[in-house]
CSV table of C-alpha atoms in Angstrom, one decimal:
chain,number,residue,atom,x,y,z
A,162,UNK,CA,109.1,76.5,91.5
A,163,UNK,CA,108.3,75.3,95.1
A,164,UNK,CA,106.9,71.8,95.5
A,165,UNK,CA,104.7,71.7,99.1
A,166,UNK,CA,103.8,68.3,100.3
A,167,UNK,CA,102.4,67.1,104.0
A,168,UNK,CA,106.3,66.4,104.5
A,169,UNK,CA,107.3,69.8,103.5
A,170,UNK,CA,108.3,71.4,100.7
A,171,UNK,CA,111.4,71.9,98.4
A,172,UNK,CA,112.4,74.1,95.2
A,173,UNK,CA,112.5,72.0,91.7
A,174,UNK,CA,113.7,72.7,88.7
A,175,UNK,CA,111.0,71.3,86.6
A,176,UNK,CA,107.3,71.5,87.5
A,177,UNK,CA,104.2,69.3,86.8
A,178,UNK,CA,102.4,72.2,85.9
A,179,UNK,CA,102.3,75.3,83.6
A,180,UNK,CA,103.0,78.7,84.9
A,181,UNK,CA,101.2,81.2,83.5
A,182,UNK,CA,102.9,84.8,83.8
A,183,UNK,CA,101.7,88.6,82.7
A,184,UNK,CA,103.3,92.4,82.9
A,185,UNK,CA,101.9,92.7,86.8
A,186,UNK,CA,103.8,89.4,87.6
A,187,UNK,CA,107.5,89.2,89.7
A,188,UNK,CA,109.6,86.7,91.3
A,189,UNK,CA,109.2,85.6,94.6
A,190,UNK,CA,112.0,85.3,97.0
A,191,UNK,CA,114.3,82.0,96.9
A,192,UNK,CA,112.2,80.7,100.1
A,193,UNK,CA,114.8,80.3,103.6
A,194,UNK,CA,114.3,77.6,106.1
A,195,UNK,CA,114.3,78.4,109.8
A,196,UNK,CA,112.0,81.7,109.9
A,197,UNK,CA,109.4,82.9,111.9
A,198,UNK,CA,106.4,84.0,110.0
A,199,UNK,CA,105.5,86.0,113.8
A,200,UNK,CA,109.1,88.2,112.3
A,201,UNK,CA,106.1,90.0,109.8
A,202,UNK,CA,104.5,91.8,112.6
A,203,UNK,CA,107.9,93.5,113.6
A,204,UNK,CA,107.3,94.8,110.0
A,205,UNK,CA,103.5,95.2,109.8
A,206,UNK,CA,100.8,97.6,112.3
A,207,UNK,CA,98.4,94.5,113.2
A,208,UNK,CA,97.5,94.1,116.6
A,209,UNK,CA,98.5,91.3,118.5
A,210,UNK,CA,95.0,89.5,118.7
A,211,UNK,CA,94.3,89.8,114.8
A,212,UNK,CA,97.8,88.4,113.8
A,213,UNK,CA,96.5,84.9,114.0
A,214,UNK,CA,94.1,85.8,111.4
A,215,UNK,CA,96.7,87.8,109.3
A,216,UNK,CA,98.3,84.4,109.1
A,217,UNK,CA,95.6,82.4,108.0
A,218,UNK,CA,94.2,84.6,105.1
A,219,UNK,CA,98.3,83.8,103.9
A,220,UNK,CA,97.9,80.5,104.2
A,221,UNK,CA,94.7,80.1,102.6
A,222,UNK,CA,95.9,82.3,99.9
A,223,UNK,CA,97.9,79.6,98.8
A,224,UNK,CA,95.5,76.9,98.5
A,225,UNK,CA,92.9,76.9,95.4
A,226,UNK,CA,89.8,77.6,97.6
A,227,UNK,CA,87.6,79.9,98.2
A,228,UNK,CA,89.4,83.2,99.9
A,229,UNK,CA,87.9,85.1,102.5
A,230,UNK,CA,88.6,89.1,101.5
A,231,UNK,CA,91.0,90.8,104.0
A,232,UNK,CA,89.5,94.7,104.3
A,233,UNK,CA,92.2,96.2,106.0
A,234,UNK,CA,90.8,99.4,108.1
A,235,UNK,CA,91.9,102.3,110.2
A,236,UNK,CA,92.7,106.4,110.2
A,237,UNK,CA,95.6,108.3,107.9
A,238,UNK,CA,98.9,107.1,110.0
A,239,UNK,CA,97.6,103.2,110.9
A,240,UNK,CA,100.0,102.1,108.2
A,241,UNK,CA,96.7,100.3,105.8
A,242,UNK,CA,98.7,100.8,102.3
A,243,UNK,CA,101.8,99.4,103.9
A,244,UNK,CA,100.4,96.4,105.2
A,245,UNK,CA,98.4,95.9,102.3
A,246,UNK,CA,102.0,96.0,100.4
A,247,UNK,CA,103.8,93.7,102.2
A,248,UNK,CA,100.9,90.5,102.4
A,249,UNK,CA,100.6,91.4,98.7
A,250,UNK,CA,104.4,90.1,98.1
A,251,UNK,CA,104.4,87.0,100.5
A,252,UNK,CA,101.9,85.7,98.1
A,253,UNK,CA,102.0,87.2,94.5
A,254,UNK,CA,104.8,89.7,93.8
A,255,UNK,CA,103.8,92.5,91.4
A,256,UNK,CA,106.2,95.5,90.4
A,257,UNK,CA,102.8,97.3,91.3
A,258,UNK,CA,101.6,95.1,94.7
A,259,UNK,CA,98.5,98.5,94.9
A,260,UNK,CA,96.8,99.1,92.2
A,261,UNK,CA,93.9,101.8,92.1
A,262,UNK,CA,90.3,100.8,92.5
A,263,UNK,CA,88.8,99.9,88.9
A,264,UNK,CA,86.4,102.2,88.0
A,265,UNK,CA,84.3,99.8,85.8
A,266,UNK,CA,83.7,96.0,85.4
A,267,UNK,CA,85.8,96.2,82.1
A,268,UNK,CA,88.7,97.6,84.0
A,269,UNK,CA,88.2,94.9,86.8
A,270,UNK,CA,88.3,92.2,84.3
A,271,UNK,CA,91.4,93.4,82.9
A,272,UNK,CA,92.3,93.8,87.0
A,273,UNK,CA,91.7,90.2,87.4
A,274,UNK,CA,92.8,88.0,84.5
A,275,UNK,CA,96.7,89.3,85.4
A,276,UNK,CA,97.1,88.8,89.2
A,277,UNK,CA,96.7,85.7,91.5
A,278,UNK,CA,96.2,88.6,94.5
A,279,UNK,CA,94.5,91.9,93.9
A,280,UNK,CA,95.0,94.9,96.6
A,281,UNK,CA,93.1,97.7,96.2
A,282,UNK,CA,94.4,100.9,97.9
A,283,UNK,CA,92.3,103.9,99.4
A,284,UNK,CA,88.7,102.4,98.6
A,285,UNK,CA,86.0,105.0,99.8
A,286,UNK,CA,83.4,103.4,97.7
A,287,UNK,CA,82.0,100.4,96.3
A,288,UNK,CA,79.4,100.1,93.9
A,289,UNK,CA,77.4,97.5,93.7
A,290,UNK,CA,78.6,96.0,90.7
A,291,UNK,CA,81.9,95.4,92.0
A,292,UNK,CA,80.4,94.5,95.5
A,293,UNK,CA,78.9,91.5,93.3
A,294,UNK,CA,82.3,91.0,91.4
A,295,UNK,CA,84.6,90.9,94.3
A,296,UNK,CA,82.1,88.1,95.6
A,297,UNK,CA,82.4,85.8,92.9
A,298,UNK,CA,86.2,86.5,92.6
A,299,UNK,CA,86.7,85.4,96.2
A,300,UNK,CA,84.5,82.2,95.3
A,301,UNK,CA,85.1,81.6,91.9
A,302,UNK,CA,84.1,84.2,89.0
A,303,UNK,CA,83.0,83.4,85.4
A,304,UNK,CA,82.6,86.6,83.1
A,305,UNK,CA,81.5,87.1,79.6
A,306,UNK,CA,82.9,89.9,77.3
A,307,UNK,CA,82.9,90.4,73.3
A,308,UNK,CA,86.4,89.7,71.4
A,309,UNK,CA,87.8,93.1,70.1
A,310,UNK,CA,87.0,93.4,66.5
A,311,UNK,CA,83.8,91.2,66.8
A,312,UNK,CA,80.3,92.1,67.4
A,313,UNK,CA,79.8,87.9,67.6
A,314,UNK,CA,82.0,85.9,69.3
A,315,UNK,CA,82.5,86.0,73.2
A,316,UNK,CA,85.7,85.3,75.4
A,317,UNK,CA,84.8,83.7,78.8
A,318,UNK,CA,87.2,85.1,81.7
A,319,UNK,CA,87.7,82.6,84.8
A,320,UNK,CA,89.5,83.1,88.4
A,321,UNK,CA,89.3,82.9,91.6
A,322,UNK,CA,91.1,85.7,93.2
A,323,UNK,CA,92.8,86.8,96.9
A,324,UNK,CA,91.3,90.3,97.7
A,325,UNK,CA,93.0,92.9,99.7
A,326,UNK,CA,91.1,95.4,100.3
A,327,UNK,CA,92.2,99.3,102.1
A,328,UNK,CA,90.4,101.9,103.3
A,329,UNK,CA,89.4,104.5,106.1
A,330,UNK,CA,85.8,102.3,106.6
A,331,UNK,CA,85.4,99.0,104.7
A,332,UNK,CA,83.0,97.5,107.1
A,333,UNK,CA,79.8,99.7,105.9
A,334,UNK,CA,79.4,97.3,102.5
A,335,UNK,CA,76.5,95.1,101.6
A,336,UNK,CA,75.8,92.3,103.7
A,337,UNK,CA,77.4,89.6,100.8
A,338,UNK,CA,80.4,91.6,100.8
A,339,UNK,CA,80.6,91.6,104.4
A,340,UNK,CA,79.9,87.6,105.2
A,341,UNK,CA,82.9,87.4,103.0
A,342,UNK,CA,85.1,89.8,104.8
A,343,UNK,CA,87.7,89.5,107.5
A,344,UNK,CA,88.1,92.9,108.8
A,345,UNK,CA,91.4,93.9,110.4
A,346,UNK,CA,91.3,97.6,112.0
A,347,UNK,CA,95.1,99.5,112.4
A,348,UNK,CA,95.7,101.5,115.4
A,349,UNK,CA,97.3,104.6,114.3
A,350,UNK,CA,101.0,104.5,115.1
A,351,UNK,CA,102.8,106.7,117.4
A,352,UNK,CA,105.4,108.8,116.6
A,353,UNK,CA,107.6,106.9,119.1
A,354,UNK,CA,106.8,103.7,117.5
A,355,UNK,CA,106.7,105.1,113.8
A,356,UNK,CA,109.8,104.1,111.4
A,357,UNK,CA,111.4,105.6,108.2
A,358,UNK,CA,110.5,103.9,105.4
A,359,UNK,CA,114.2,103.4,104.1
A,360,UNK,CA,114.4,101.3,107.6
A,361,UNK,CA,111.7,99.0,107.1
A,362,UNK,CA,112.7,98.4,103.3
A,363,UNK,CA,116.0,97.4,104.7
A,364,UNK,CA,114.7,94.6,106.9
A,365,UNK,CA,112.2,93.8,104.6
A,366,UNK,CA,114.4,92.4,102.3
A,367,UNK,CA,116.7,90.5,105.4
A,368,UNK,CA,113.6,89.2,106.6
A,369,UNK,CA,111.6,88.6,103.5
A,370,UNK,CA,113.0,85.1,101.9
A,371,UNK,CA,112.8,83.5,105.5
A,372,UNK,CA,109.3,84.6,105.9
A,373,UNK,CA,107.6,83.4,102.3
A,374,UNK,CA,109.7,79.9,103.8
A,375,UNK,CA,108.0,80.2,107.0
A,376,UNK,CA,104.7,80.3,105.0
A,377,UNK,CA,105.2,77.7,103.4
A,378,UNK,CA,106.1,75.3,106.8
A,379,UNK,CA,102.5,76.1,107.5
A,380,UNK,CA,101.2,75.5,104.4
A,381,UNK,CA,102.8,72.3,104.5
């Protein structure tokens, strides 16, 4: 575990705190000091002007506050799932870092109770249910449901979730999605600029531990 304090931060063998892991939950990286969390963009299609942003949704992704929701936006070739992908593991490692929009609010809850940060991959819709549930996850979501085998008792489901949203047009959602919403459009990328995916797996992990430690120097 990684203690972070206004002085920095350090890895400890025994935390105050109980961690609290499921099936959609990996390790992070053994953190590195000495990176440069600007290295991510050598990785990632974000403009130059929106990468300040792109680096304060991490950072407040760390912190037990309300989230903004990052709707990542932009044509087929603008790299949206990849990006999506790779802010997914700086903060909350999943062996499935997409997952597939839920098509209920049952499936959301089961969504929800598993990962610190949810990204949602190809969204073309968004009812208005789950416009209201991604809301209150951002802010701080209390839901009600009936235990299995019970028609009487109720389990109460609690979190406050980091949204990662993907799609070809995110920004045409209800006005209390939107005030909610940093909206980061992708340039589609050039076939001169465009790399193999083997290639950017491979400095992905060189890069990777020296970037989380980078995120947490500004967390600090």
């Amino acid at each position: 575990s990684i203690q972070i304090t206004t002085s920095g931060w350090e890895v400890i063998p025994r935390p105050p705190v109980v961690f609290r892991r499921t099936a959609l939950t990996s390790p992070l990286p053994r953190p590195v000091k000495g990176g440069n969390l600007g290295e991510l963009f050598s990785i990632i299609n974000v403009p130059r002007e929106l990468q300040p942003l792109v680096c304060a949704f991490l950072v407040s992704a760390m912190f037990e506050i309300p989230h903004p929701i990052l709707a990542i936006n932009g044509e087929q070739g603008s790299g949206k799932s990849d990006t999506a992908k790779r802010l997914a593991l700086l903060i909350d490692p999943s062996p499935a870092p997409l997952q597939s929009p839920p098509k209920d609010i049952p499936a959301w809850i089961e969504l929800a109770v598993g990962a610190k940060v949810i990204s949602l991959d190809n969204l073309s819709h968004i009812s208005g249910p789950l416009s209201d549930s991604f809301c209150r996850a951002s802010t701080g979501d209390g839901l009600v449901k009936r235990q299995h085998y019970s028609d009487k008792d109720l389990v109460v489901y609690q979190f406050k979730r980091v949204l990662i949203l993907n799609g070809i047009n995110l920004t045409d959602q209800r006005d209390d999605l939107l005030d909610r919403i940093i909206p980061l459009y992708l340039p589609v990328i050039s076939a001169e600029y465009r790399k193999a995916e083997s290639d950017l797996e491979k400095s992905w992990e060189v890069i990777y531990p020296y970037l989380f430690g980078a995120l947490l120097d500004l967390c600090s």
